[in-house]
Short mmCIF file of N, CA, C and O in Angstrom, two decimals:
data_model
loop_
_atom_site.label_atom_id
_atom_site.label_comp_id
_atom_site.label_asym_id
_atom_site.label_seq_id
_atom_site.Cartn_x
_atom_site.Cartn_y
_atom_site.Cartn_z
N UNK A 1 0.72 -17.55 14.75
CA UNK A 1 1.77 -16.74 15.34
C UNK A 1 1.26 -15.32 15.52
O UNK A 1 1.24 -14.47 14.63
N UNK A 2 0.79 -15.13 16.88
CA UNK A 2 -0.11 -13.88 16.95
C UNK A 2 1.05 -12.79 17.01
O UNK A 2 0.64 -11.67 16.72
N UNK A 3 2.32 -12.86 17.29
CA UNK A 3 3.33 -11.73 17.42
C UNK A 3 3.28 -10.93 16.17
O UNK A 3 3.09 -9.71 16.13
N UNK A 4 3.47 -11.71 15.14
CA UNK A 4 3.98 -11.31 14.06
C UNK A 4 2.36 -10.29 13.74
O UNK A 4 1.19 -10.40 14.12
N UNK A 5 3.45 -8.89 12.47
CA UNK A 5 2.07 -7.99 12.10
C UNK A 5 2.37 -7.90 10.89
O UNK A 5 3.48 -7.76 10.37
N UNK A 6 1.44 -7.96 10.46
CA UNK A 6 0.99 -8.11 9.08
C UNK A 6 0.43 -7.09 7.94
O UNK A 6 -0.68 -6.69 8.32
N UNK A 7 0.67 -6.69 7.08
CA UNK A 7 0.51 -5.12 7.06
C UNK A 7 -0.36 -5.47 5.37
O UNK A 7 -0.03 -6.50 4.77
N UNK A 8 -1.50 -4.50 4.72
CA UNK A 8 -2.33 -5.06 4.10
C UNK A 8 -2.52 -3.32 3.40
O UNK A 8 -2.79 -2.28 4.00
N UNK A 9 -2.25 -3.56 1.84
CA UNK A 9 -2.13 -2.09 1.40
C UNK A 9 -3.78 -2.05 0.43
O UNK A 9 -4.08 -1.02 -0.18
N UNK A 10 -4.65 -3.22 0.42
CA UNK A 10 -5.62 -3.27 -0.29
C UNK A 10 -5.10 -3.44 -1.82
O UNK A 10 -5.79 -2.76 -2.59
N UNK A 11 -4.38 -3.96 -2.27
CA UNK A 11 -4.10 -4.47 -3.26
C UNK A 11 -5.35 -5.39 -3.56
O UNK A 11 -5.95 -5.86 -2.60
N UNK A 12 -5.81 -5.68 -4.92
CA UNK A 12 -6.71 -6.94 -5.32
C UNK A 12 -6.10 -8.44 -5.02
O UNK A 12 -6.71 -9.42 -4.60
N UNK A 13 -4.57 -8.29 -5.39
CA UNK A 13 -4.47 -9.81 -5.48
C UNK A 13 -4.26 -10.25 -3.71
O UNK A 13 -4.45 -11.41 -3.36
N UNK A 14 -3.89 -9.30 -2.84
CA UNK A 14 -3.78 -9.29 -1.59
C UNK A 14 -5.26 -10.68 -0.97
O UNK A 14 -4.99 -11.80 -0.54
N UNK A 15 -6.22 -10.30 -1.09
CA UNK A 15 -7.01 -11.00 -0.81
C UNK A 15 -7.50 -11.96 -1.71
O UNK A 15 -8.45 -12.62 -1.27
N UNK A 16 -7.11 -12.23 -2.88
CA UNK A 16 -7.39 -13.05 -4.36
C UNK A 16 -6.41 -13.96 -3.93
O UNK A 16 -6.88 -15.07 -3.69
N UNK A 17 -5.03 -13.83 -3.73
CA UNK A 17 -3.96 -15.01 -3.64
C UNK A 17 -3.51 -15.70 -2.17
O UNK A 17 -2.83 -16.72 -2.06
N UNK A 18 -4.15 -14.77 -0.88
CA UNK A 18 -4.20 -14.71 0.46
C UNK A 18 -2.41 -14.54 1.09
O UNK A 18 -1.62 -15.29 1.68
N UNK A 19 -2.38 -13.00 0.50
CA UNK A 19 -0.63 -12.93 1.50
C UNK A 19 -0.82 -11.10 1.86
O UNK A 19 -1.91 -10.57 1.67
N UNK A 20 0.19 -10.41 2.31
CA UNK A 20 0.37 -9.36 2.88
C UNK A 20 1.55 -8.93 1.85
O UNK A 20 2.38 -9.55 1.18
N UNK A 21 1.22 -7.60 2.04
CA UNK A 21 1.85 -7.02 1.31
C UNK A 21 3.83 -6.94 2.38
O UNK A 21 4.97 -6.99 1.93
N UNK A 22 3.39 -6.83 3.60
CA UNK A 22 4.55 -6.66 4.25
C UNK A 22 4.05 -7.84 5.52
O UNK A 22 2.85 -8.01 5.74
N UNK A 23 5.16 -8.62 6.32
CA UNK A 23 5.32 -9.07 7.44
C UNK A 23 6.08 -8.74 8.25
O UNK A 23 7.21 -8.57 7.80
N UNK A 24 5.89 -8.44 9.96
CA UNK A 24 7.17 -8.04 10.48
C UNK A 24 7.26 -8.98 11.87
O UNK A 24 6.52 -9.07 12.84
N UNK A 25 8.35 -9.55 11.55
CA UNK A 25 8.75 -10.81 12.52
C UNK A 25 8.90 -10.22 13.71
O UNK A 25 9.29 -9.06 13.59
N UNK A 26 8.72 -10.68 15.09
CA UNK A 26 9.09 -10.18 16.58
C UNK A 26 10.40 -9.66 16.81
O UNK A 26 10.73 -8.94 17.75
N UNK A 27 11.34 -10.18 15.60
CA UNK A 27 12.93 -10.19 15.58
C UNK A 27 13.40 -9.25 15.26
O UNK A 27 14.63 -9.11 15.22
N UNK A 28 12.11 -7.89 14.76
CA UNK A 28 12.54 -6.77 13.71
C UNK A 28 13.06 -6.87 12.69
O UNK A 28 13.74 -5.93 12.27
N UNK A 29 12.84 -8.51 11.66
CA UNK A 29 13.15 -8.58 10.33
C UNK A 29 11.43 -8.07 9.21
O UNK A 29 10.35 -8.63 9.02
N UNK A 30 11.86 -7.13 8.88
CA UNK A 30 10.23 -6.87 7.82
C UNK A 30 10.53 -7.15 6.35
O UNK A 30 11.43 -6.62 5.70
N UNK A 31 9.56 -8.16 5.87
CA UNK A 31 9.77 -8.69 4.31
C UNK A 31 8.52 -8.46 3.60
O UNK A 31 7.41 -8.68 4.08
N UNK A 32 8.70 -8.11 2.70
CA UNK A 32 7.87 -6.81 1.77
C UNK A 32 7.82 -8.38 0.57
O UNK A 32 8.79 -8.80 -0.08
N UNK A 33 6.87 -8.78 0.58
CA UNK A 33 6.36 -9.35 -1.02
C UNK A 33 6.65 -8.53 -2.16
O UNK A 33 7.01 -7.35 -2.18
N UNK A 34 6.44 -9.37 -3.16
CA UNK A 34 7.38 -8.77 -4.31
C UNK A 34 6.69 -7.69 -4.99
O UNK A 34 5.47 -7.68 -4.80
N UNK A 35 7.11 -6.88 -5.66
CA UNK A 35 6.60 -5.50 -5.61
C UNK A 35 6.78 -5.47 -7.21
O UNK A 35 7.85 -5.86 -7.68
N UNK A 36 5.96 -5.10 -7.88
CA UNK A 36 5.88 -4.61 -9.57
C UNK A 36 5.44 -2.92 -9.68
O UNK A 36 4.80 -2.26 -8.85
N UNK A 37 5.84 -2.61 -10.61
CA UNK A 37 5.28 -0.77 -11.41
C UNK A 37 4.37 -1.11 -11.29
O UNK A 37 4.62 -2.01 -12.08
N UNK A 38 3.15 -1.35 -10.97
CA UNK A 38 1.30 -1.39 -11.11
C UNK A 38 1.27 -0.50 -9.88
O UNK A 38 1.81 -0.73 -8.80
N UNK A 39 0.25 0.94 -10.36
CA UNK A 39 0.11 1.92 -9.31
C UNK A 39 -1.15 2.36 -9.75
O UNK A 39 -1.20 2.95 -10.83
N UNK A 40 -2.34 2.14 -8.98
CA UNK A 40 -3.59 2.29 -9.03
C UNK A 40 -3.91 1.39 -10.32
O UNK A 40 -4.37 2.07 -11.23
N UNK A 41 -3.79 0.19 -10.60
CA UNK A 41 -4.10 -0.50 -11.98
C UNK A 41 -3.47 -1.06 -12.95
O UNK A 41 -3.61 -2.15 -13.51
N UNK A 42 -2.33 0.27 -13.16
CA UNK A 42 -1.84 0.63 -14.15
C UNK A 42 -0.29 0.42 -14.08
O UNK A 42 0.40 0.74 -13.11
N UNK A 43 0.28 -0.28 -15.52
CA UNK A 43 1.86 -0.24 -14.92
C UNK A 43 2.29 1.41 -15.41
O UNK A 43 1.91 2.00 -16.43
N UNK A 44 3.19 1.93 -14.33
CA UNK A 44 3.85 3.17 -14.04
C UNK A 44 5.31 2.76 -14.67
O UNK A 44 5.95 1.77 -14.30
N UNK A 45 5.78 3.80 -15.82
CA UNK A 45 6.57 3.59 -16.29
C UNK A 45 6.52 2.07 -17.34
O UNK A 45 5.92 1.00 -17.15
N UNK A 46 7.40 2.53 -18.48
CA UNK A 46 7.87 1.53 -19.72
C UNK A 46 9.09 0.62 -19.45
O UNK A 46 9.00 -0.59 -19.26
N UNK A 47 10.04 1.19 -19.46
CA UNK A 47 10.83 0.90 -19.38
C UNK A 47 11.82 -0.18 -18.19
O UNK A 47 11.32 -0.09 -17.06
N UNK A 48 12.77 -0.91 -18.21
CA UNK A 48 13.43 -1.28 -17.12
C UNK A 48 13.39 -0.40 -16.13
O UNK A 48 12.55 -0.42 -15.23
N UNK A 49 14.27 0.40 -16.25
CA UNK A 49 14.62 1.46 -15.37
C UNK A 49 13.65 2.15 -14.66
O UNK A 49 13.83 2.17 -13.44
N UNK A 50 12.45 2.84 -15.17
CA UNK A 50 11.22 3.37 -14.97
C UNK A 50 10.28 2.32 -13.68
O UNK A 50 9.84 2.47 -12.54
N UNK A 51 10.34 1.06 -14.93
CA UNK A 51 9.79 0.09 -13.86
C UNK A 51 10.55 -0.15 -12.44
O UNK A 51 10.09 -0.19 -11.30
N UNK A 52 11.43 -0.26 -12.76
CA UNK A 52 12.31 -0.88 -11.02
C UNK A 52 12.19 0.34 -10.29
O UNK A 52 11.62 -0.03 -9.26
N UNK A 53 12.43 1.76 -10.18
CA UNK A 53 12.05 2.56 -9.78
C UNK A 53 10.82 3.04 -9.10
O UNK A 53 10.91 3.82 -8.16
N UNK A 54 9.35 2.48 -9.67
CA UNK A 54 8.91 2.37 -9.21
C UNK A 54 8.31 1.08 -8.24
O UNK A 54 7.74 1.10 -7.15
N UNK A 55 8.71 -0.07 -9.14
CA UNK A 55 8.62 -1.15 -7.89
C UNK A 55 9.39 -0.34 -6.70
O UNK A 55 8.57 0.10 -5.90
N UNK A 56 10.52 -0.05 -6.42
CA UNK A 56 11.34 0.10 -5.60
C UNK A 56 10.28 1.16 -4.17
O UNK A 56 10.39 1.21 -2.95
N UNK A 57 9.38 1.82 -5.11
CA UNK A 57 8.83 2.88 -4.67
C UNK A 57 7.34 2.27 -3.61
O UNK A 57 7.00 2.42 -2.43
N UNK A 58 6.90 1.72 -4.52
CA UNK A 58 5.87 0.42 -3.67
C UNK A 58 6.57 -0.52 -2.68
O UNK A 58 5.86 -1.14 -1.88
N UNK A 59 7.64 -0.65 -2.66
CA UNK A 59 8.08 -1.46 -1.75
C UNK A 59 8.19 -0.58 -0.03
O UNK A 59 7.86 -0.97 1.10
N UNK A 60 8.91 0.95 -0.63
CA UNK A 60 9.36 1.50 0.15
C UNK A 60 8.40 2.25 0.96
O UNK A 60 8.75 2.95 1.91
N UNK A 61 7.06 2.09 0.52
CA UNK A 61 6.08 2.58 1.14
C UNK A 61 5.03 1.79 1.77
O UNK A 61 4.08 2.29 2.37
N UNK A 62 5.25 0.42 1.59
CA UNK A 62 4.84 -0.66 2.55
C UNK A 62 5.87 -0.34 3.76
O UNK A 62 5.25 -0.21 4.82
N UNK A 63 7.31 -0.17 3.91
CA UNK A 63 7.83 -0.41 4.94
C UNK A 63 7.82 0.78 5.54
O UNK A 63 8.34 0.88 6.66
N UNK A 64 7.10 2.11 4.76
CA UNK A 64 7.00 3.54 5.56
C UNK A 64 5.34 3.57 6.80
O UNK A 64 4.96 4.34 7.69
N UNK A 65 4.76 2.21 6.15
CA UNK A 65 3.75 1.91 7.05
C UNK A 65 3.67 1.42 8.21
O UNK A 65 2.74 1.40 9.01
N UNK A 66 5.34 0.80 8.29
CA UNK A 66 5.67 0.20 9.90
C UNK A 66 6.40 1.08 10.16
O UNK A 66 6.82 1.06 11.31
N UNK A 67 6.86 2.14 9.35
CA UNK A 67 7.89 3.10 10.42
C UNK A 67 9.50 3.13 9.89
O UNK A 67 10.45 3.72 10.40
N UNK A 68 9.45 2.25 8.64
CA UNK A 68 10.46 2.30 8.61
C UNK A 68 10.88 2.60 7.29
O UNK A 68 10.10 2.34 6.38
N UNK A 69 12.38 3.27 6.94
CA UNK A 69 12.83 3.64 5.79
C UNK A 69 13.76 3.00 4.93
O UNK A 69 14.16 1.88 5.26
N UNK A 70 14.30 3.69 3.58
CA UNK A 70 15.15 3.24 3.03
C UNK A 70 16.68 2.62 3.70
O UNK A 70 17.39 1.72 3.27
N UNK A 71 16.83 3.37 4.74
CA UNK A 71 17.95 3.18 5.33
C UNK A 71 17.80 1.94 5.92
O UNK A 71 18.88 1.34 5.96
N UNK A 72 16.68 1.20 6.50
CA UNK A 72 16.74 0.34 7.26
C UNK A 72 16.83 -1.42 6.07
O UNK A 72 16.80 -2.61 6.36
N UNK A 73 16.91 -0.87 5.12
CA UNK A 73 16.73 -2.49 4.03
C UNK A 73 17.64 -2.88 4.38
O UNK A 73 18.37 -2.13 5.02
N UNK A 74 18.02 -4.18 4.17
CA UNK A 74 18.69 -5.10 4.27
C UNK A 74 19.52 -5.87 3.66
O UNK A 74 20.71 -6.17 3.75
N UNK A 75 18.09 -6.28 2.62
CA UNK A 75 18.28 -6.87 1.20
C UNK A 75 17.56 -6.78 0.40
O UNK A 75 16.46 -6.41 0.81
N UNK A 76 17.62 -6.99 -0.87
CA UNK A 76 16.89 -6.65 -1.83
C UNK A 76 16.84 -8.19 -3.05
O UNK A 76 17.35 -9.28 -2.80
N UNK A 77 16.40 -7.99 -3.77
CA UNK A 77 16.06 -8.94 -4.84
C UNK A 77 15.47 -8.62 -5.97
O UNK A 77 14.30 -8.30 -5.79
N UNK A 78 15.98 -8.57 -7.52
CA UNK A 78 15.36 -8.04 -8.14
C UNK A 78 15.44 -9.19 -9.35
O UNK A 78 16.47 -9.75 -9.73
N UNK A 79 14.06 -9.39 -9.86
CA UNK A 79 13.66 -9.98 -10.85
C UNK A 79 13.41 -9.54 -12.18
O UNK A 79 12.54 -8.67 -12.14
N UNK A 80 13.75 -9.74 -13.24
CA UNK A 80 14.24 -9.51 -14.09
C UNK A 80 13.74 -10.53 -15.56
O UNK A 80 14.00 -11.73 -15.57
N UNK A 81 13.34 -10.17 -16.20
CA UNK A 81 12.96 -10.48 -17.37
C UNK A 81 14.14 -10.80 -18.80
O UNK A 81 14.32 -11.71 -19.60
N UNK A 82 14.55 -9.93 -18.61
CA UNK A 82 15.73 -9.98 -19.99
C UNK A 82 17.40 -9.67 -19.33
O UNK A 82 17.84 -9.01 -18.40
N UNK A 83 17.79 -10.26 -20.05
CA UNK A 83 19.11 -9.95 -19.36
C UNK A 83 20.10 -8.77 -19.69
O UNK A 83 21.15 -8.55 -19.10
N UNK A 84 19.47 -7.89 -20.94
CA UNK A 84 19.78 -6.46 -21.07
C UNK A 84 19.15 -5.89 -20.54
O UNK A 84 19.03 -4.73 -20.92
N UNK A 85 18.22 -6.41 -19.14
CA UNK A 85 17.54 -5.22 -18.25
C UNK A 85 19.14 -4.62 -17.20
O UNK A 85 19.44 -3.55 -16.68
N UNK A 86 19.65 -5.65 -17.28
CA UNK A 86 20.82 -5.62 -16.21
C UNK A 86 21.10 -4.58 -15.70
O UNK A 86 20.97 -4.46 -14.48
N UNK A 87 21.70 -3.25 -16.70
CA UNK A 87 22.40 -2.18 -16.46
C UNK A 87 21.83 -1.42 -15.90
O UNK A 87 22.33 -0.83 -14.94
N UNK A 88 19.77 -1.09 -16.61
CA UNK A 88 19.10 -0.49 -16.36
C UNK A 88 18.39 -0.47 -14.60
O UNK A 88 18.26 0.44 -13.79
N UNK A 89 17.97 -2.34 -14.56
CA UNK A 89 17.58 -2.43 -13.11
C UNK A 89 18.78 -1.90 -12.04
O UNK A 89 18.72 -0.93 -11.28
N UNK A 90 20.13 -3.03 -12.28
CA UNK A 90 20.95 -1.97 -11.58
C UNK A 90 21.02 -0.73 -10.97
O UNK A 90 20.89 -0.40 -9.79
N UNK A 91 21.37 0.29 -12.59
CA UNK A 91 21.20 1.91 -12.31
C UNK A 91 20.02 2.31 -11.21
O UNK A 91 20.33 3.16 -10.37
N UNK A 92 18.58 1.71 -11.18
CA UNK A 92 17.79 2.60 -10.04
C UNK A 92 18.02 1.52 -9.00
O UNK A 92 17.40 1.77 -7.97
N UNK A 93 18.47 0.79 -8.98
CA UNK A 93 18.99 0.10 -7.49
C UNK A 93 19.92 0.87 -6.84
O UNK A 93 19.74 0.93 -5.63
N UNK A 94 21.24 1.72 -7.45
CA UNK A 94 22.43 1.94 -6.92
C UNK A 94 21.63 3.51 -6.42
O UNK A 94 21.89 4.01 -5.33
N UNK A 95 20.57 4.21 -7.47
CA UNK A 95 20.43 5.34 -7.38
C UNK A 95 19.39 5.46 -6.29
O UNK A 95 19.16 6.56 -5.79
N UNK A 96 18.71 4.26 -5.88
CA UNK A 96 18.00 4.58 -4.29
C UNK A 96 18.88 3.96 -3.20
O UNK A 96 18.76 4.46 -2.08
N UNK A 97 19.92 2.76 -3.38
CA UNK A 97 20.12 2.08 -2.19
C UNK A 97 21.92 1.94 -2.28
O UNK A 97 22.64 1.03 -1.88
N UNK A 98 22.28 3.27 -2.98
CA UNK A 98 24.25 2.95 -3.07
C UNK A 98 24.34 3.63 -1.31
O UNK A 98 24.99 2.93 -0.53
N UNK A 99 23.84 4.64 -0.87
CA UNK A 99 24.06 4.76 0.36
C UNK A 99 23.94 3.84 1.43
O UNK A 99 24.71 3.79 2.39
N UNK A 100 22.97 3.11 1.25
CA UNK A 100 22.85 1.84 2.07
C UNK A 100 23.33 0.36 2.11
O UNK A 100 23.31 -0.33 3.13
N UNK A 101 23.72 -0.01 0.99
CA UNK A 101 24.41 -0.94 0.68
C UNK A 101 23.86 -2.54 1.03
O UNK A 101 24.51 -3.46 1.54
N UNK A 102 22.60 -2.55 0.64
CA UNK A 102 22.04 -3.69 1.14
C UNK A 102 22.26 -4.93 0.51
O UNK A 102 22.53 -4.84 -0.69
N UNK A 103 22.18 -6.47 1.16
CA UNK A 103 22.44 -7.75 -0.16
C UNK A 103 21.63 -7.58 -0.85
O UNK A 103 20.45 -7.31 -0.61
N UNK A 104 22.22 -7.74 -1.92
CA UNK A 104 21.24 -7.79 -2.88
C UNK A 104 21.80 -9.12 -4.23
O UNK A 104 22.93 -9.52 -4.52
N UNK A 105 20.08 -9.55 -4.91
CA UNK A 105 20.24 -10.47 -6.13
C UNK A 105 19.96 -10.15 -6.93
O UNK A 105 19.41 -9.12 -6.53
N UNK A 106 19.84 -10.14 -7.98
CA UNK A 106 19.26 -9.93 -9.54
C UNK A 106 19.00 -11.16 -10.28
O UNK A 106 19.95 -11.79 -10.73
N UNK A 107 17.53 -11.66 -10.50
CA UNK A 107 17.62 -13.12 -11.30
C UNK A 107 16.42 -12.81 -12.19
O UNK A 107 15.33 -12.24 -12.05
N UNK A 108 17.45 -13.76 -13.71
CA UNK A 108 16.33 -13.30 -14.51
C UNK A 108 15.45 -14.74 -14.34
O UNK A 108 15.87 -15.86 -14.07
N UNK A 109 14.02 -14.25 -14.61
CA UNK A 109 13.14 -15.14 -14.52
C UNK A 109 12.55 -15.25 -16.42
O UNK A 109 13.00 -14.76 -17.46
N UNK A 110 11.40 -16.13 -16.12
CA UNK A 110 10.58 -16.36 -18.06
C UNK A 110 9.60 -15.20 -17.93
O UNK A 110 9.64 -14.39 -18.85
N UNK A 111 8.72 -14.95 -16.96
CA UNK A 111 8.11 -13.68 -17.23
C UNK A 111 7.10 -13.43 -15.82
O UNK A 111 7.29 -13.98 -14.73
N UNK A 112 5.79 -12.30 -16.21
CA UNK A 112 5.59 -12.25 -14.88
C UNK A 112 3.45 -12.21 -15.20
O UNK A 112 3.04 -12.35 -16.35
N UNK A 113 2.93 -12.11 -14.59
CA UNK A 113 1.70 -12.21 -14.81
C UNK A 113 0.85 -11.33 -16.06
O UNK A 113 0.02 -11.65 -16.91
N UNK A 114 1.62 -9.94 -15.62
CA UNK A 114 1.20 -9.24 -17.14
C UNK A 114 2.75 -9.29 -17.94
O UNK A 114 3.74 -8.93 -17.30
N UNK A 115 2.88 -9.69 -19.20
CA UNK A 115 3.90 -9.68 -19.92
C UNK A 115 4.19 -8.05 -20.56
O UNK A 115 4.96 -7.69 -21.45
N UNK A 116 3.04 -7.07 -19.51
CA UNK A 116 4.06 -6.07 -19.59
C UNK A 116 4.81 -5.65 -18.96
O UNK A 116 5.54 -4.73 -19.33
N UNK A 117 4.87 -6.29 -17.60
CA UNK A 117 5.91 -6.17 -16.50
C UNK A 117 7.39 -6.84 -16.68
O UNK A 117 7.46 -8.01 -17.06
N UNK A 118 9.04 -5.80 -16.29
CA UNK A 118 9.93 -6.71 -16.51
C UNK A 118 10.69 -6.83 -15.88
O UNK A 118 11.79 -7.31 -16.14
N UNK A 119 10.12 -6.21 -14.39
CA UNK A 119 10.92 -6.09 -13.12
C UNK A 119 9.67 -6.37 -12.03
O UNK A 119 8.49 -6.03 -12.12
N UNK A 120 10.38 -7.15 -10.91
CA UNK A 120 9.56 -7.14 -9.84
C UNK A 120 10.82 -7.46 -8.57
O UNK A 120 11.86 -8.11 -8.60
N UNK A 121 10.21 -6.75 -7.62
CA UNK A 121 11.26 -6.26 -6.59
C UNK A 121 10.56 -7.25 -4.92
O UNK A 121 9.37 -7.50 -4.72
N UNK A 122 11.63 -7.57 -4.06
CA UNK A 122 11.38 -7.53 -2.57
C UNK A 122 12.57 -6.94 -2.11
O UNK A 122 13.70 -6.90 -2.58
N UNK A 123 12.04 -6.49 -1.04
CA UNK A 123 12.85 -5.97 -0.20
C UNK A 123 12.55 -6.51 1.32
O UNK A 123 11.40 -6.64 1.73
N UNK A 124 13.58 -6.78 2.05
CA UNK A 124 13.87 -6.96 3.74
C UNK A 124 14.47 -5.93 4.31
O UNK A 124 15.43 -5.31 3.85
N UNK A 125 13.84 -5.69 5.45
CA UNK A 125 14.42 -4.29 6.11
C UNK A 125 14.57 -4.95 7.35
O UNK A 125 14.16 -6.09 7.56
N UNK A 126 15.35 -4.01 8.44
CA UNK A 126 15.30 -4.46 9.58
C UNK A 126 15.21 -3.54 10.71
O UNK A 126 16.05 -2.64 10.78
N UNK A 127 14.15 -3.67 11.78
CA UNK A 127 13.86 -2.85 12.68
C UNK A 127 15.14 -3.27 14.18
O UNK A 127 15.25 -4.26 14.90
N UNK A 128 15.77 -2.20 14.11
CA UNK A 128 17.03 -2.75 15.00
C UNK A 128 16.33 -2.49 16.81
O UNK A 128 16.57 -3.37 17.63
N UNK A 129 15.54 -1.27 17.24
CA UNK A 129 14.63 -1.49 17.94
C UNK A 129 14.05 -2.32 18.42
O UNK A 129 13.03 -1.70 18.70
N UNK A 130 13.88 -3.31 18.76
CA UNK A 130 12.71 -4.00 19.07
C UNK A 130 12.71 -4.46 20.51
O UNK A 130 11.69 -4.81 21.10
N UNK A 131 13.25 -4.45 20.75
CA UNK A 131 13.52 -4.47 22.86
C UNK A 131 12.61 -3.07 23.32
O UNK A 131 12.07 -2.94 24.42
N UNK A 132 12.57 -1.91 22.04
CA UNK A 132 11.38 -0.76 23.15
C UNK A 132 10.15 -1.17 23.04
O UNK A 132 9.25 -0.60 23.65
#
């Protein structure tokens, strides 16, 4: 499917597991693979809250590479480790995306590749453009 573009942030596992960090359909739907606190290596931030914040932040800068912003998400999805992350993942969900109001899920999962991670995020945005 030569339409579709494919967007590639040099991540390791990017070429280790063979996917893109972002895809953007002909339709102007863009879906952002799932996004963890790991920023240059390292997880950024301890905490729930800390963590989803910055997943949120990696996500939002894959979709600043096609042009597009917070405003344009769609939906969201947030993965979740413990189920007293709840309040915390929540809180930086509402505090980047209460203006926008996108669907969103929250599911807790058993864990994630490093068991120091306890949030991992996608996001869908949508380019309403796409006829220019």
């Amino acid at each position: 499917m030569s339409d579709l573009r494919r967007l590639a942030t040099g991540a390791p596992w990017e070429d280790a597991f063979g996917y893109s960090r972002a895809v953007e359909l002909p339709n102007g739907l863009v879906l952002v693979s799932g996004c963890t606190s790991i920023v240059d290596g390292e997880i950024a931030g301890g905490g729930p809250y800390e963590q989803a914040v910055n997943a949120f932040n990696v996500a939002l800068a894959a979709l600043k590479q096609v042009g597009l912003g917070r405003e344009d998400v769609v939906r969201t999805r947030m993965y979740i480790t413990h189920a007293r992350d709840v309040e915390e993942v929540g809180r930086a969900h509402k505090e980047l995306f209460d203006a926008v109001r996108p669907a969103a899920s929250m599911i807790i999962v058993s864990g994630f590749v490093d068991p120091s991670l306890v949030v991992e995020v996608e996001v869908e945005a949508y380019r309403g453009d796409t006829a220019a």
